[in-house]
Coordinates of C-alpha atoms in Angstrom, one line a residue:
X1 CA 12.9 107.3 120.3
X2 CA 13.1 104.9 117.4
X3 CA 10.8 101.9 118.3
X4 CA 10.8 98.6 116.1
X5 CA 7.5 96.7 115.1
X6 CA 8.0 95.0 118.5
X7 CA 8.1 97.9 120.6
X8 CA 11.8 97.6 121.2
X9 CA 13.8 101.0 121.7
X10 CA 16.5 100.9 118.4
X11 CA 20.0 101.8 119.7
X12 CA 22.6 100.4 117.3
X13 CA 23.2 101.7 113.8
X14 CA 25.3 100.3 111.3
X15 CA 26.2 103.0 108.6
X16 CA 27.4 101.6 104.9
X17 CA 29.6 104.0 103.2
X18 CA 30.0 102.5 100.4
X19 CA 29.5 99.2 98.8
X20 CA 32.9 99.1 96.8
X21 CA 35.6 96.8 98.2
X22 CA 39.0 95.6 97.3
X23 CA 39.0 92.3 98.4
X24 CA 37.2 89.3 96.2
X25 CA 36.3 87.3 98.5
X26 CA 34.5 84.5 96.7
X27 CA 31.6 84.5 99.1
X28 CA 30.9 88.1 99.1
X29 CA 32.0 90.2 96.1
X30 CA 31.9 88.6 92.6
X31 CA 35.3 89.7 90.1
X32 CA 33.1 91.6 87.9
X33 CA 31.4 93.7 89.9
X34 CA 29.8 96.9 89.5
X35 CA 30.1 99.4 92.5
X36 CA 28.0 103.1 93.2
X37 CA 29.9 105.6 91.1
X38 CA 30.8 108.1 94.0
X39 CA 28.5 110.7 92.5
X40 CA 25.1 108.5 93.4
X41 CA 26.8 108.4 97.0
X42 CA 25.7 110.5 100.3
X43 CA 28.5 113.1 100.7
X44 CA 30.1 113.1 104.0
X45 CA 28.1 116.2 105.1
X46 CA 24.8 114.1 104.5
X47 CA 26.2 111.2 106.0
X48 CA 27.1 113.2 109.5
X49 CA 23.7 115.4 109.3
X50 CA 21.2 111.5 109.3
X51 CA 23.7 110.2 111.9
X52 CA 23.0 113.0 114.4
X53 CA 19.1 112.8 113.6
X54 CA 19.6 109.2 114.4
X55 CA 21.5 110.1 117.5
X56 CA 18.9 113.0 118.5
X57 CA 15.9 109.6 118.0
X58 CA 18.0 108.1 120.4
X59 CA 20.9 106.2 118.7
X60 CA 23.5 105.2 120.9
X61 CA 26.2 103.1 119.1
X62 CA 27.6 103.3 115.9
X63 CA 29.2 100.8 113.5
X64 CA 30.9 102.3 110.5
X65 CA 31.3 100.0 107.2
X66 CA 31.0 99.5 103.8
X67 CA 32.2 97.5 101.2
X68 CA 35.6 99.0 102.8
X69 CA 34.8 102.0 104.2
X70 CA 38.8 102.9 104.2
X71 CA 38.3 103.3 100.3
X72 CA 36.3 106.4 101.0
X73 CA 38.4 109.8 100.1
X74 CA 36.3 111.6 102.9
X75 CA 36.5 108.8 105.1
X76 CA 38.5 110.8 108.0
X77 CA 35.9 113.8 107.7
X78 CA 32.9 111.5 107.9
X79 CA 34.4 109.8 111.0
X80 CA 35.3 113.0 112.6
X81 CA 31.9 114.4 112.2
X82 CA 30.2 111.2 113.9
X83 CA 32.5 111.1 116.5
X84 CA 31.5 114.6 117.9
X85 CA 28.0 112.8 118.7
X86 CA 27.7 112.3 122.0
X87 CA 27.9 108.4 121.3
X88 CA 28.0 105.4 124.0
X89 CA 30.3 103.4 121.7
X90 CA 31.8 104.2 117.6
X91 CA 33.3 101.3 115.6
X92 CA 34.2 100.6 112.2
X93 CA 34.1 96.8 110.1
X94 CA 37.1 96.8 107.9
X95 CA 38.9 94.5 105.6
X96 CA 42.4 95.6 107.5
X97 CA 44.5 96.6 104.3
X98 CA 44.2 100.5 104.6
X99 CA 44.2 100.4 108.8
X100 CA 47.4 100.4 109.9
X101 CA 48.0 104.0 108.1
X102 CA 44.4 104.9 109.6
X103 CA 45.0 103.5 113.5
X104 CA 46.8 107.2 114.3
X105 CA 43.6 109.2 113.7
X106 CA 41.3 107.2 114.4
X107 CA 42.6 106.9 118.2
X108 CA 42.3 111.0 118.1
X109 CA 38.6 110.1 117.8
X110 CA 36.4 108.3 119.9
X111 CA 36.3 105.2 118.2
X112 CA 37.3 102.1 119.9
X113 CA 36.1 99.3 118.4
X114 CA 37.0 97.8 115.3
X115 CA 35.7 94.4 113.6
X116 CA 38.5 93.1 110.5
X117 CA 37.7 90.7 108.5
X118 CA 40.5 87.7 108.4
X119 CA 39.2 84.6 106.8
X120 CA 42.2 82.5 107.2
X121 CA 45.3 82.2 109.5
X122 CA 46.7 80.1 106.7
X123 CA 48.4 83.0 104.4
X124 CA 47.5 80.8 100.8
X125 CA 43.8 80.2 102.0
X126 CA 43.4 84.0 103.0
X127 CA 44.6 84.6 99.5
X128 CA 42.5 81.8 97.9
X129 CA 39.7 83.4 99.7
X130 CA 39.9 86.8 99.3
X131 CA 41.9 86.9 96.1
X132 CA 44.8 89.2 97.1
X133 CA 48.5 88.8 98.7
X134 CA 47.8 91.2 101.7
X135 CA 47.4 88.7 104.6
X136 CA 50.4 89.8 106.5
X137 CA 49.3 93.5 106.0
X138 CA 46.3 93.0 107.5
X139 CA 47.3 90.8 110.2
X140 CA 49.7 93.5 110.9
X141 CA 47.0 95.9 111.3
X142 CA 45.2 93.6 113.3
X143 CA 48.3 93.2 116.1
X144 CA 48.8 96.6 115.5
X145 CA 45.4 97.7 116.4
X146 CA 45.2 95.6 119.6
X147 CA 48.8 96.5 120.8
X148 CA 47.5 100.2 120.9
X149 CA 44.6 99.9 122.9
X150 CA 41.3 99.3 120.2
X151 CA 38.9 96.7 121.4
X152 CA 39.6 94.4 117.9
X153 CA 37.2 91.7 116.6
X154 CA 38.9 89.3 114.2
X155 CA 35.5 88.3 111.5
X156 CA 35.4 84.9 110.0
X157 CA 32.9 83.5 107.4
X158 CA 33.5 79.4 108.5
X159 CA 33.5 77.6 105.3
X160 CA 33.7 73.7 105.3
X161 CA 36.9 72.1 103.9
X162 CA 38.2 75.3 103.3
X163 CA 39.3 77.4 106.6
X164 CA 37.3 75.1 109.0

């Protein structure tokens, strides 16, 4: 059992698989960023080994993310492999612009829950914000996701005079 400073039994894991993202969301990623070259990444193999150490220490849920963890090639692999842990609950944290194509598979795994990121209602703020024209994509994804069955979370960073 994994045991904080406090004594208290760690459960929860959030995994980062990358730090590369294709949003620019002004309070988050700057324009001229320089992400991990794949290379210096975990491979997907690595990834899946740590996780079911983690779940053999007692790790019961799961949060996937990144960056946009949808960016990575081995993505599907990676989430294949963690969702053959005997897990309580899997998620992922996602942008939205690559999940409608990925809602399919990952419903043939266990994950349920998915967080997605949606700054704005307001289609020019989301694209003032995050510096892209995808708001209807990933509000798509986001009805999408809900209409079959995912428990969604819809993430907003509250910023004053602009999407409060």
């Amino acid at each position: 059992m994994i045991k904080d400073m406090h004594g208290r039994k760690m459960k929860k894991l959030r995994v980062q698989l990358t730090d590369a993202c294709n949003f620019r969301c002004f309070y988050c990623m700057p324009e001229n960023i320089k992400f991990t070259p794949t290379p210096e990444l975990l491979d997907s193999q690595e990834i899946i080994d740590i996780c079911a150490i983690l779940v053999d220490l007692g790790i019961e849920d799961m949060r996937i993310s990144g960056g946009e963890p949808l960016l990575r090639k081995d993505f599907n692999r990676i989430i294949k492999g963690i969702a053959e842990l005997p897990l309580r609950r899997l998620g992922i944290t996602t942008n939205g612009f690559f999940l409608e194509e990925k809602l399919s598979f990952l419903r043939s795994t266990n994950c349920r829950h998915i967080n997605i990121s949606l700054d704005s209602l307001n289609k020019k703020n989301f694209e003032n914000i995050t510096k892209t024209p995808y708001f209807t994509k990933v509000y798509r994804s986001i009805i999408k996701a809900k209409e079959i069955g995912f428990h969604v979370k819809v993430n907003v960073v509250v910023m004053r005079s602009i999407n409060d």
